[in-house]
PDB file of C-alpha atoms and ligand atoms in Angstrom:
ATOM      1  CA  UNK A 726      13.670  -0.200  13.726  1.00 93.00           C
ATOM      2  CA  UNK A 727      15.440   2.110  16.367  1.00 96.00           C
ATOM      3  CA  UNK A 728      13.458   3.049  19.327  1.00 95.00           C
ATOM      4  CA  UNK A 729      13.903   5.517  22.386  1.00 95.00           C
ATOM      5  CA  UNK A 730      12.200   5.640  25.441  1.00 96.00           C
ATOM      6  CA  UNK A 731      11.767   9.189  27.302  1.00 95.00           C
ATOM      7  CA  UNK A 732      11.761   8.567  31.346  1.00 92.00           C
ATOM      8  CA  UNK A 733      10.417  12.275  31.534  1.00 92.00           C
ATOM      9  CA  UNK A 734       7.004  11.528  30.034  1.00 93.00           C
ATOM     10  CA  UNK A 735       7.304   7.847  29.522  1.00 97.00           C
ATOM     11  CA  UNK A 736       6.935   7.845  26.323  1.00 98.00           C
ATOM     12  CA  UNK A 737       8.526   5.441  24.022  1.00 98.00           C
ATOM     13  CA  UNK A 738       9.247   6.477  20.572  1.00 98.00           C
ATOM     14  CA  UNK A 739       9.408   3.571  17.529  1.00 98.00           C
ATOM     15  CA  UNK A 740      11.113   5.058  14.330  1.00 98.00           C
ATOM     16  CA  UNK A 741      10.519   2.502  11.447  1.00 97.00           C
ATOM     17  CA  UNK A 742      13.794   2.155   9.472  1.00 96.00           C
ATOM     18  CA  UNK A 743      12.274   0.309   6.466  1.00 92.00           C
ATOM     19  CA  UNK A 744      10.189   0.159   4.085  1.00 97.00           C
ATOM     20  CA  UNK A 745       6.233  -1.401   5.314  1.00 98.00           C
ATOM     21  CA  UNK A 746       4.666  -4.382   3.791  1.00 98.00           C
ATOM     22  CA  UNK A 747       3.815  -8.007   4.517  1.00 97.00           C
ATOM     23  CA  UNK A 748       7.376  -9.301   4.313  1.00 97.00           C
ATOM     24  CA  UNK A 749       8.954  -6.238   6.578  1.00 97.00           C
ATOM     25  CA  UNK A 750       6.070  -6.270   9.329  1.00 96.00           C
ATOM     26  CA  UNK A 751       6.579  -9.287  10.546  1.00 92.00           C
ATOM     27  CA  UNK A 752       9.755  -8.749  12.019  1.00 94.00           C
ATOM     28  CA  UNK A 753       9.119  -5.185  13.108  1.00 97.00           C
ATOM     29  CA  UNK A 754       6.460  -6.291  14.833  1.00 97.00           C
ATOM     30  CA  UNK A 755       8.056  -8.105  17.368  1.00 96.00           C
ATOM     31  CA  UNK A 756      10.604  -5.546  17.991  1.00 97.00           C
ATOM     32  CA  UNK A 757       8.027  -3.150  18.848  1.00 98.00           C
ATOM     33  CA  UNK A 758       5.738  -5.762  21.085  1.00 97.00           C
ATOM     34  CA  UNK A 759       9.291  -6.262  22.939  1.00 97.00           C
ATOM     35  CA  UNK A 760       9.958  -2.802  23.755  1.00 97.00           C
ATOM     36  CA  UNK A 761       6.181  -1.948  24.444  1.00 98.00           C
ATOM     37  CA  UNK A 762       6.367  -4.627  27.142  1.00 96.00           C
ATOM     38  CA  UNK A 763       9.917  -3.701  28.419  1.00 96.00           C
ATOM     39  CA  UNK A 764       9.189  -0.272  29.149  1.00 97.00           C
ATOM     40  CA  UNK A 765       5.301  -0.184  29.918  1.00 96.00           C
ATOM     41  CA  UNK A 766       5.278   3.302  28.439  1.00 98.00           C
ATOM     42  CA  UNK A 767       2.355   5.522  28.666  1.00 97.00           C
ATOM     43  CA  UNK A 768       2.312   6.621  25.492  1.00 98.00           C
ATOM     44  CA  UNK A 769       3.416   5.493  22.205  1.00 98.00           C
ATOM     45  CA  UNK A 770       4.423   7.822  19.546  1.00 98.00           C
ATOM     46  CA  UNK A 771       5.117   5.785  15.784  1.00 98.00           C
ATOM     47  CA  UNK A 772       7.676   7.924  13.838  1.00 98.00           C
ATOM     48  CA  UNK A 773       7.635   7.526  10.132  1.00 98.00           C
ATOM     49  CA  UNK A 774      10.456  10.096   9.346  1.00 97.00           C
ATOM     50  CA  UNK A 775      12.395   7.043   8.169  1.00 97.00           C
ATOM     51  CA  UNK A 776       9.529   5.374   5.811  1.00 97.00           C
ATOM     52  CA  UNK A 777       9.533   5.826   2.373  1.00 96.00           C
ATOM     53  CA  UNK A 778       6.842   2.901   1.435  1.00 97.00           C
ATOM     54  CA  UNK A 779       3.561   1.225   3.576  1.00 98.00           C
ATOM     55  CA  UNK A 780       0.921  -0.166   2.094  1.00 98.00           C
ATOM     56  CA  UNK A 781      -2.463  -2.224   4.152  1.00 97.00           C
ATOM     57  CA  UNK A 782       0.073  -3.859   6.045  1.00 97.00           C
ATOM     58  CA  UNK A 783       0.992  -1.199   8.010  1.00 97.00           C
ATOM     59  CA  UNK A 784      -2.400  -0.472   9.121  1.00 97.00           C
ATOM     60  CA  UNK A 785      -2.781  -4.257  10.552  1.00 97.00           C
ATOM     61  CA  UNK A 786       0.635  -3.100  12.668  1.00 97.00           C
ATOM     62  CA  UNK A 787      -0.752  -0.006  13.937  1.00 98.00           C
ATOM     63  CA  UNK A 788      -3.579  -1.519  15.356  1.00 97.00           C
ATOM     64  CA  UNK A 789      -1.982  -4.297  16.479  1.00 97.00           C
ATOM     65  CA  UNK A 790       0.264  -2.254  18.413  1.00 98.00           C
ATOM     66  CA  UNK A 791      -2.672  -0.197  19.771  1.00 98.00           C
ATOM     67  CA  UNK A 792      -4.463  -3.059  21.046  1.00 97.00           C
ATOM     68  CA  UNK A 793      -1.825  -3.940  23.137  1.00 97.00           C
ATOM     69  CA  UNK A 794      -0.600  -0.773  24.313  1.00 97.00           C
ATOM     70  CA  UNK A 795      -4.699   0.205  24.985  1.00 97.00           C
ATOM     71  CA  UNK A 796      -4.282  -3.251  27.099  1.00 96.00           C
ATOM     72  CA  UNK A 797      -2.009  -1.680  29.366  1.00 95.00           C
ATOM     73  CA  UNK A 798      -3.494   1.353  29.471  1.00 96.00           C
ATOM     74  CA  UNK A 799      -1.704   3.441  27.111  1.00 97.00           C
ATOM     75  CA  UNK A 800      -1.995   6.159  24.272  1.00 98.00           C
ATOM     76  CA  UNK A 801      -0.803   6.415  20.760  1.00 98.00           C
ATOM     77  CA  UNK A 802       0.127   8.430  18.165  1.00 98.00           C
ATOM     78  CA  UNK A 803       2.142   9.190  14.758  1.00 98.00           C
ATOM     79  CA  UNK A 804       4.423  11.750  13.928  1.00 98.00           C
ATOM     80  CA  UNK A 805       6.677  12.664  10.813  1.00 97.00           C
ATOM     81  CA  UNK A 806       4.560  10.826   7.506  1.00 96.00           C
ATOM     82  CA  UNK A 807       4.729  11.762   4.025  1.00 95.00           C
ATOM     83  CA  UNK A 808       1.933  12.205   1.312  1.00 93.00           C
ATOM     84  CA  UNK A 809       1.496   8.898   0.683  1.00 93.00           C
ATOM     85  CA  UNK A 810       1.742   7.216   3.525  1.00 96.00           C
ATOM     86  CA  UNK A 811      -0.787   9.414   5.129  1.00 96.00           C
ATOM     87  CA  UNK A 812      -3.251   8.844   2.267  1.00 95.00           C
ATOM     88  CA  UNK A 813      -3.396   5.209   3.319  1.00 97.00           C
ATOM     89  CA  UNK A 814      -3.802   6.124   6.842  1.00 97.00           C
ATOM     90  CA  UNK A 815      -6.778   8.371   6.095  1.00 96.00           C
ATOM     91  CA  UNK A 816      -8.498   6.097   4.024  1.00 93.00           C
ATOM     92  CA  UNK A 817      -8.112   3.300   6.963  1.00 93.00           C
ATOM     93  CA  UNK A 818     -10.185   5.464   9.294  1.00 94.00           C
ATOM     94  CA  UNK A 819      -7.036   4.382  12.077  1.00 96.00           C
ATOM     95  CA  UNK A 820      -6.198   8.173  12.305  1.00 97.00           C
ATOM     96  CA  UNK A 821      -9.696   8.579  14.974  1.00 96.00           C
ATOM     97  CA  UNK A 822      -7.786   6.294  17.478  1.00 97.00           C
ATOM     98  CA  UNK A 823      -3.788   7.076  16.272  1.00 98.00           C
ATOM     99  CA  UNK A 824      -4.086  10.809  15.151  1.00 98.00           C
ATOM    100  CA  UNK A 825      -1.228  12.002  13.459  1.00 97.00           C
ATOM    101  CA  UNK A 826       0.809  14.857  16.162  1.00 94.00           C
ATOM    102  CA  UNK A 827       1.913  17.346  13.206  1.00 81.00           C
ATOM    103  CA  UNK A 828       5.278  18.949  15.577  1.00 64.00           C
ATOM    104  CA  UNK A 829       7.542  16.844  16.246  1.00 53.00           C
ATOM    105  CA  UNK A 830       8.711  15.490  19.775  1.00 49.00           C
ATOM    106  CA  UNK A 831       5.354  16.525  21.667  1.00 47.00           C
ATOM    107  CA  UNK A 832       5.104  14.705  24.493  1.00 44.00           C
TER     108      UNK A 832
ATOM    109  CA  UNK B 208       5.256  -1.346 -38.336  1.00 50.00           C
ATOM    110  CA  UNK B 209       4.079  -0.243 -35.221  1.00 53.00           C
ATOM    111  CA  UNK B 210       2.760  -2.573 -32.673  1.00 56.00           C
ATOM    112  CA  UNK B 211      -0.256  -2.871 -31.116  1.00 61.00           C
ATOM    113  CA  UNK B 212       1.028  -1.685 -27.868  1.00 67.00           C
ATOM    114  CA  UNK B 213       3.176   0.975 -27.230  1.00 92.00           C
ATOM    115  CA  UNK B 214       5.394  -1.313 -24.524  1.00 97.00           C
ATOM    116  CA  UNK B 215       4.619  -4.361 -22.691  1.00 97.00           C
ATOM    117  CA  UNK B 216       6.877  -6.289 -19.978  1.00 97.00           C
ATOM    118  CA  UNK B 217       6.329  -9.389 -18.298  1.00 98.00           C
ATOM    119  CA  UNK B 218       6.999 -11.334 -14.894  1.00 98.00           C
ATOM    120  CA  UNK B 219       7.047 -14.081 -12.803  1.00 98.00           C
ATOM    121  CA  UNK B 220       8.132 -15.267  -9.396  1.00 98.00           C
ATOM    122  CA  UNK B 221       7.570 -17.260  -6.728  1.00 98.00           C
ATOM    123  CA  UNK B 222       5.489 -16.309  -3.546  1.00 98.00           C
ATOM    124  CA  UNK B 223       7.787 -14.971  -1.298  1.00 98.00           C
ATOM    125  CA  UNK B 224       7.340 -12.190   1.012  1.00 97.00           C
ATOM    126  CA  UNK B 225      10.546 -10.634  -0.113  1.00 95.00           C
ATOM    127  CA  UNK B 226       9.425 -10.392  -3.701  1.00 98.00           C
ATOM    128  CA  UNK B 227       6.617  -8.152  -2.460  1.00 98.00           C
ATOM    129  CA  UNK B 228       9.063  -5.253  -2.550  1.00 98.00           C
ATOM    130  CA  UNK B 229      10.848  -6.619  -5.970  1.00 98.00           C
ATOM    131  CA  UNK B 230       7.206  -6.696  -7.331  1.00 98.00           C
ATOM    132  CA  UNK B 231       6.389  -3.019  -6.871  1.00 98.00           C
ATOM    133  CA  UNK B 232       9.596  -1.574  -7.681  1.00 98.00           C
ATOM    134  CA  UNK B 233       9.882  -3.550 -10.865  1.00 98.00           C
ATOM    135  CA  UNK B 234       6.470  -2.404 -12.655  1.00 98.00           C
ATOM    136  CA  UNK B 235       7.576   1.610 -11.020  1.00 98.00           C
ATOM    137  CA  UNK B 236      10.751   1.515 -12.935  1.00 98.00           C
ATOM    138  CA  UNK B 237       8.615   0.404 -16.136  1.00 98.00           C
ATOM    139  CA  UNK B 238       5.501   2.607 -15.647  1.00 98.00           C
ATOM    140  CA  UNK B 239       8.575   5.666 -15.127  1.00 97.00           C
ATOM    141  CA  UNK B 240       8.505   5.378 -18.938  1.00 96.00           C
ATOM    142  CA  UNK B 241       5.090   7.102 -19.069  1.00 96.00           C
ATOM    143  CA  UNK B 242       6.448  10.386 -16.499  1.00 96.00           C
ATOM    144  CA  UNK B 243       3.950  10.045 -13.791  1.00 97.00           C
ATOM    145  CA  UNK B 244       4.413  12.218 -10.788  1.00 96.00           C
ATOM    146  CA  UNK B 245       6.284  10.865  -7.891  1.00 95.00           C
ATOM    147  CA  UNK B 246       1.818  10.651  -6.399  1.00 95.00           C
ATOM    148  CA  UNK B 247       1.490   8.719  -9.547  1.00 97.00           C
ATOM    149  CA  UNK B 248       4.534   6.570  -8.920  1.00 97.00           C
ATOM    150  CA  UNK B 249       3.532   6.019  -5.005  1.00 97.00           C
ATOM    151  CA  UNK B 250      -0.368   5.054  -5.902  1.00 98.00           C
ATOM    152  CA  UNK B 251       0.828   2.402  -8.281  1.00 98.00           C
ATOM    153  CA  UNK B 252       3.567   0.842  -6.053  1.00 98.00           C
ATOM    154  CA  UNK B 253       1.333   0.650  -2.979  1.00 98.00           C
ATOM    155  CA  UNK B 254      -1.761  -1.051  -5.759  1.00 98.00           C
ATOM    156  CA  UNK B 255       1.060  -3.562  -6.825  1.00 98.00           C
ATOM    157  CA  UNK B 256       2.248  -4.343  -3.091  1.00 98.00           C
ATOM    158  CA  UNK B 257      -1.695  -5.008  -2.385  1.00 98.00           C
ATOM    159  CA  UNK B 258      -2.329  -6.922  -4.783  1.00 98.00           C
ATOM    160  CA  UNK B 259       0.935  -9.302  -4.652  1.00 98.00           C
ATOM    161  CA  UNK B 260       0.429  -9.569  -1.214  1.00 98.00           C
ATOM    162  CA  UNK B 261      -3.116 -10.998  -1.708  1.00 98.00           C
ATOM    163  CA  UNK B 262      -1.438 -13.336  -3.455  1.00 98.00           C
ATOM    164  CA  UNK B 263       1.235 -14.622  -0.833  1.00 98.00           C
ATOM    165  CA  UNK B 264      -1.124 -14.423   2.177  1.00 97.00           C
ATOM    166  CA  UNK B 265      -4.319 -15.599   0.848  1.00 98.00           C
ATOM    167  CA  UNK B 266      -4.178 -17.114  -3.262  1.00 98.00           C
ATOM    168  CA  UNK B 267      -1.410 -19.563  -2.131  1.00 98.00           C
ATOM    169  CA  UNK B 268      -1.427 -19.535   1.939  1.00 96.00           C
ATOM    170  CA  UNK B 269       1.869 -19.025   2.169  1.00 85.00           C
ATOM    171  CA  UNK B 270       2.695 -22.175   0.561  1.00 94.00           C
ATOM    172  CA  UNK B 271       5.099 -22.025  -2.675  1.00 96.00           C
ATOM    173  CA  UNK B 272       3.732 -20.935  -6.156  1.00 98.00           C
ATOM    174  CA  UNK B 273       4.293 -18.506  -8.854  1.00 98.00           C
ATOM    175  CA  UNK B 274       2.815 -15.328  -9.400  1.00 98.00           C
ATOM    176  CA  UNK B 275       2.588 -13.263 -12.647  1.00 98.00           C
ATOM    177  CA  UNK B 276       2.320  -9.791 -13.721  1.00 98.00           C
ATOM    178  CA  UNK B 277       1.985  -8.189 -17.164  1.00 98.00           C
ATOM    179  CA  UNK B 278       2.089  -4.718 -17.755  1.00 98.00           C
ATOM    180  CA  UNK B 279       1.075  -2.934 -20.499  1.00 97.00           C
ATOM    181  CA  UNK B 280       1.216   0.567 -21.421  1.00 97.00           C
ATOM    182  CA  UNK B 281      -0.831   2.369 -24.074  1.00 94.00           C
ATOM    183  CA  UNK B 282      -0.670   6.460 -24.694  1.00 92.00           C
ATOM    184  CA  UNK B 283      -0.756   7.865 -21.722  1.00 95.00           C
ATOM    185  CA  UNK B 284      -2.517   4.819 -19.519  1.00 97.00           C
ATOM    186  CA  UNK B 285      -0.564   1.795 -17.696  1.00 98.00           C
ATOM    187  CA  UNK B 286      -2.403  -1.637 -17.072  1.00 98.00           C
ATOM    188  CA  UNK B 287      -1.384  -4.018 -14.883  1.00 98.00           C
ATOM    189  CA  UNK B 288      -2.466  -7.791 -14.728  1.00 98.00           C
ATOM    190  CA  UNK B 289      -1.522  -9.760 -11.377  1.00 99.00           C
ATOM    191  CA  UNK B 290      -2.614 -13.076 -11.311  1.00 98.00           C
ATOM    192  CA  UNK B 291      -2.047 -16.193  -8.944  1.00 98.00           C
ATOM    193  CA  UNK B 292      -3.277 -20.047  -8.531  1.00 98.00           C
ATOM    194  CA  UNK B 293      -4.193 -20.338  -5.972  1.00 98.00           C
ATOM    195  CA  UNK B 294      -7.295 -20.558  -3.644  1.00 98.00           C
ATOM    196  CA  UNK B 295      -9.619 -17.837  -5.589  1.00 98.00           C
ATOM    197  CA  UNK B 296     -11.968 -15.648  -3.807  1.00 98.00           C
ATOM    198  CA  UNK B 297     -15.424 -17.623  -2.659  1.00 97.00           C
ATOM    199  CA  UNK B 298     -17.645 -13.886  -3.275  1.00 98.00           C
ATOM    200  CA  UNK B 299     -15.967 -11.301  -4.870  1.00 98.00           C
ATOM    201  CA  UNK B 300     -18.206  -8.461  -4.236  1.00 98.00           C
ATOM    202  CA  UNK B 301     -17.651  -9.064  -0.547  1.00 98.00           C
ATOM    203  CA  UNK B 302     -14.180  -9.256  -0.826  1.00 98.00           C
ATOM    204  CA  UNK B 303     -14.130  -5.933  -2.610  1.00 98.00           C
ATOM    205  CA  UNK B 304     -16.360  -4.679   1.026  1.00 97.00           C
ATOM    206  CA  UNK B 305     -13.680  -2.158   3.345  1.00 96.00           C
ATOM    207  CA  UNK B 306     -12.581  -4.298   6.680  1.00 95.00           C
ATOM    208  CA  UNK B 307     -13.773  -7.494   4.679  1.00 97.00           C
ATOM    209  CA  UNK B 308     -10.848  -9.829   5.490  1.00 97.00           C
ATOM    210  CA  UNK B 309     -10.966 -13.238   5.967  1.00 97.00           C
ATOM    211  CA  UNK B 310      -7.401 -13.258   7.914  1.00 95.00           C
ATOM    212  CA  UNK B 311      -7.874 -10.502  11.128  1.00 88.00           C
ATOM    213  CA  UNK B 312      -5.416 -13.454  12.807  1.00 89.00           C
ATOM    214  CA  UNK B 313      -2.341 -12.061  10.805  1.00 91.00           C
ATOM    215  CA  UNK B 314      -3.287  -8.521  11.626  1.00 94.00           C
ATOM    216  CA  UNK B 315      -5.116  -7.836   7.944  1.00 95.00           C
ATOM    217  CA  UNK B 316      -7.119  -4.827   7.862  1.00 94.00           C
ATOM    218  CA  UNK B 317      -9.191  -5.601   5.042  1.00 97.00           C
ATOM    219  CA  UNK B 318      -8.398  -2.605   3.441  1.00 97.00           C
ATOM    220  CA  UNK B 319      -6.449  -3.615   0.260  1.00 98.00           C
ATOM    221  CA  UNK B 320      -9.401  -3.835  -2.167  1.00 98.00           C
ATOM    222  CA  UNK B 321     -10.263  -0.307  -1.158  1.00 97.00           C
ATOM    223  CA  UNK B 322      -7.033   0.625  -1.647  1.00 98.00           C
ATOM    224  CA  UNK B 323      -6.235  -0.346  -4.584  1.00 98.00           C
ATOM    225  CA  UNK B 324      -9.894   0.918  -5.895  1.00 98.00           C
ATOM    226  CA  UNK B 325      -8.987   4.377  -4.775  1.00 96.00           C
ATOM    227  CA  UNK B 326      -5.398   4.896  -6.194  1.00 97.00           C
ATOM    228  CA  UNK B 327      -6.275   3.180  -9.697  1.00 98.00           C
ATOM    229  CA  UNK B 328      -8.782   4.426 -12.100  1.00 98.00           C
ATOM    230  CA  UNK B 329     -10.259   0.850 -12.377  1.00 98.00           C
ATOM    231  CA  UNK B 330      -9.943  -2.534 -10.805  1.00 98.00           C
ATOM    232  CA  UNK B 331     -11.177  -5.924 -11.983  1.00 98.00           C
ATOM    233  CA  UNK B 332     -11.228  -8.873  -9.764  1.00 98.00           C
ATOM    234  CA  UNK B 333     -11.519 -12.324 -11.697  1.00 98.00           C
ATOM    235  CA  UNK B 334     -11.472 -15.328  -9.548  1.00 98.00           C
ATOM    236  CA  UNK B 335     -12.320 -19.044  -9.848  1.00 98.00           C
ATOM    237  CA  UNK B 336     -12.488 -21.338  -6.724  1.00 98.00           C
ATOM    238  CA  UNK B 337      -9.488 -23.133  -6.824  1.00 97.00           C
ATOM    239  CA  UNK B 338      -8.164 -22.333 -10.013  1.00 98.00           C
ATOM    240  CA  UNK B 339      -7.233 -18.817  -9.292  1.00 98.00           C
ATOM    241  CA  UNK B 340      -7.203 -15.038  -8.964  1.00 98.00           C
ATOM    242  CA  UNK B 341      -6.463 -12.342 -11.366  1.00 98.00           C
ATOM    243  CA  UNK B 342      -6.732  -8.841 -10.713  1.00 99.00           C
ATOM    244  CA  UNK B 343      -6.231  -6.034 -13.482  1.00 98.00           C
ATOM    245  CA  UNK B 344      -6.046  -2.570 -12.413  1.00 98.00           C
ATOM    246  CA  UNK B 345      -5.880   0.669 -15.034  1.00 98.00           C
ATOM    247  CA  UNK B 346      -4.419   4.287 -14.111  1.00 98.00           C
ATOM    248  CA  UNK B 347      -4.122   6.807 -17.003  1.00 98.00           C
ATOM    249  CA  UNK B 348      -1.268   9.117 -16.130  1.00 96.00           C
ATOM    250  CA  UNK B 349      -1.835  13.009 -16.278  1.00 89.00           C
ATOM    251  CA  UNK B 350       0.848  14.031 -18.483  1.00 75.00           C
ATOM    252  CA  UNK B 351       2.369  17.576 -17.704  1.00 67.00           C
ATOM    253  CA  UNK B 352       1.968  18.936 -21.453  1.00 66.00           C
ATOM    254  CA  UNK B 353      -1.358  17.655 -21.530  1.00 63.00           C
ATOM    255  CA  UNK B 354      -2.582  20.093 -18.674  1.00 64.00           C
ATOM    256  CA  UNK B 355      -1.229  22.601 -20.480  1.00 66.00           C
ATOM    257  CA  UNK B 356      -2.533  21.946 -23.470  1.00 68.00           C
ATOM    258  CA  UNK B 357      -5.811  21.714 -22.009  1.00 67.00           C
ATOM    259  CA  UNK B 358      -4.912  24.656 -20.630  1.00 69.00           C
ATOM    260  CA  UNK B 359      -3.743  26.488 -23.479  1.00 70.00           C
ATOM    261  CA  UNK B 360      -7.161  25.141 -25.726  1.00 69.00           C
ATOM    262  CA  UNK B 361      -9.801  26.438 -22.779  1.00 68.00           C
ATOM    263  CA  UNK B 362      -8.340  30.062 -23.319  1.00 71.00           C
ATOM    264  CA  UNK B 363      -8.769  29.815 -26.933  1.00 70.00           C
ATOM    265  CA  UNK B 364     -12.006  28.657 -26.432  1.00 62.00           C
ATOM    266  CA  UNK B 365     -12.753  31.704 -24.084  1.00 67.00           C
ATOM    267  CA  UNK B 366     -10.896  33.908 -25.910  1.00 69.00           C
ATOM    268  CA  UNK B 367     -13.615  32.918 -29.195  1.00 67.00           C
ATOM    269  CA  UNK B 368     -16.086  33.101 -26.790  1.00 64.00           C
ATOM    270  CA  UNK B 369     -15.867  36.324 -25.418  1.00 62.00           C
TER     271      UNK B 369
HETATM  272  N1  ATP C 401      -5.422 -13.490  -4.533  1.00 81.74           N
HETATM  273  C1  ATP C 401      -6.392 -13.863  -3.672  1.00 81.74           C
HETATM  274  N2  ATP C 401      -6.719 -15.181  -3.527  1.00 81.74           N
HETATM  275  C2  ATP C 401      -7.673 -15.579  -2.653  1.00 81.74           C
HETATM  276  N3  ATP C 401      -8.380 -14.723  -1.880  1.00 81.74           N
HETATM  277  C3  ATP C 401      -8.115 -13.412  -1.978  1.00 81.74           C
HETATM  278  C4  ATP C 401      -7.112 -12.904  -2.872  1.00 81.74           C
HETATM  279  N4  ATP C 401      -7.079 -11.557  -2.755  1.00 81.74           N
HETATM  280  C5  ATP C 401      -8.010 -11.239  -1.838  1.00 81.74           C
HETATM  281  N5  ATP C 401      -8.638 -12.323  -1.356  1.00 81.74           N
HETATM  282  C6  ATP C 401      -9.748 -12.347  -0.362  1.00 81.74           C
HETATM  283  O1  ATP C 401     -10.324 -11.050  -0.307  1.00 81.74           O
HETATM  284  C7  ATP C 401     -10.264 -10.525   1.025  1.00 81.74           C
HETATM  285  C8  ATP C 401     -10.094  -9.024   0.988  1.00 81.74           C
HETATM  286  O2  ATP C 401      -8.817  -8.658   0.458  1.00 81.74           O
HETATM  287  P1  ATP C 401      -8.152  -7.270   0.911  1.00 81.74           P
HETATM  288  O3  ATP C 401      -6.833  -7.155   0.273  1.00 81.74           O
HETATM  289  O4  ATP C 401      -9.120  -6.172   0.674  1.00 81.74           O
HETATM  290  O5  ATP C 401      -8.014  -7.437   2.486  1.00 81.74           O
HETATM  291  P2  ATP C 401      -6.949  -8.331   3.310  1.00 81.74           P
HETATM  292  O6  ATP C 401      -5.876  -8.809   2.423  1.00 81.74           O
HETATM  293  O7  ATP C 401      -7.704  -9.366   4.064  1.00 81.74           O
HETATM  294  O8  ATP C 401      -6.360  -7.265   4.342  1.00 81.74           O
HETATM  295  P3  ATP C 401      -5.264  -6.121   3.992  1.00 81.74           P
HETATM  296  O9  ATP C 401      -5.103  -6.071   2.504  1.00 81.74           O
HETATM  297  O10 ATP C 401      -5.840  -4.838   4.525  1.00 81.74           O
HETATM  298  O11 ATP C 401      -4.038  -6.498   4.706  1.00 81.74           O
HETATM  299  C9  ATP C 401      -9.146 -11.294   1.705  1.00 81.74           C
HETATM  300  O12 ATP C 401      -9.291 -11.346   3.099  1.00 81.74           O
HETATM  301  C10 ATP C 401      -9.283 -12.683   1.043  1.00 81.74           C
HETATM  302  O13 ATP C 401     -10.289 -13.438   1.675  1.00 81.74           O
HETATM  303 MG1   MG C 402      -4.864  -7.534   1.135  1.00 81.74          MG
END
């Protein structure tokens, strides 16, 4: 996972570099719980140009990450999925808290 | 003589998380033989990864055992069997429920059931306390040539029609 944090806006971009599933969310979610808490950003924005694959899993990591950055009183969104991966999201119902930002970098 | 099926492959593995991704790749590569769409392709790797998963996390708890998957494909339709021995499921039809999970601690939405109901044709959940889960999922792939022919046999028909 790379991730980039934008001073400007405060906004802290997580692009997911692998593949999502059971095994690969477990480390990727501490990565991102790190760098939520390092930089307090105000908003959140997952990219998925990098993610070929995510299955239920992922949807247990979005949230996750939502509760948390909801906790500190926070936004967040999605940016740059494929087909598939945002027929999962739809059928999750997580897009009415996490919407998906169609153009990319909006801050 | 032909055989009853037209191709069948079987496999088995231990519960490790890394074999989630082995899992779904492996029965892709086979069910490639039957030219599904790269949609086609996606909906049965993300079924497989659900299902395996299921397997890890909740059939054997993250302890050690083996799962197995047979695949089978006939004409134009690919099934696949995953089964485990694990746990089993206590109510099935509940388990089947969207958000039912019985593991929100690890961050589980609940949602594989669902999804793997909406990107097969058909799912069957067997399960046996303590003896074990099996799940066996069907998806008939839209061949190319058979839209076409479809195609091709509805403007006949019109064309008598008319
Ligand atoms: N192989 C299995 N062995 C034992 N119990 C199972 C098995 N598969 C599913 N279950 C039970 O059925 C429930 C629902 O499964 P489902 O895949 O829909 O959701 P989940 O695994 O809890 O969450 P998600 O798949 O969204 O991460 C599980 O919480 C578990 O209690
Ligand atoms: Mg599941």
């Amino acid at each position: 996972m790379n991730s980039r944090f934008e001073k400007k806006d405060n906004v802290l971009y997580l692009e997911i570099t692998e593949e999502i599933d059971h095994h690969t969310t477990e480390k990727v979610r501490r990565l991102m719980d790190n760098e939520i808490t390092r930089f307090m950003p105000r908003k959140i924005v997952f990219d998925f140009s990098k993610v070929s694959f995510m299955d239920s899993a992922g949807i247990g990591l979005l949230i996750g990450r939502y509760k948390l950055i909801k906790l500190l009183g926070g936004t967040a969104e999605i940016i740059n999925t494929n087909k598939s991966i945002a027929k999962v999201l739809e059928m999750s119902g997580i897009l009415k808290i996490i919407p998906i930002q169609n153009k990319e970098n909006v801050g | 003589m032909k055989s009853r099926y037209d191709n069948e492959m079987e496999l088995e593995f231990l519960s490790k998380s890394n074999n989630e991704a082995f899992a779904r790749i492996t029965v892709a590569a086979f069910a490639a033989q039957l030219d599904p769409t790269i949609e086609e392709l996606a909906d049965i790797k993300t079924a497989v990864s659900e299902a395996v998963t299921n397997c890890i996390i909740h059939g054997y708890e993250s302890t050690e055992g083996l799962i197995k998957i047979k695949a089978t494909l006939l004409k134009n339709e690919i099934e696949i069997e995953i089964s485990d021995n694990g746990k089993g499921i206590e109510n099935v039809e509940l388990a089947r429920k969207p958000l039912y999970t019985t593991k929100g601690d690890l961050e589980r939405s609940g949602m594989g059931f669902t999804i793997m109901e909406s990107f097969m044709d058909e799912v069957e959940i067997h399960s046996v306390l303590d003896i074990g889960t099996k799940v066996i999922m069907r998806k008939k792939i839209k061949k190319q040539e058979d839209v076409e022919e479809n195609a091709e046999k509805n403007e006949e028909k019109n064309a008598l029609i008319n």
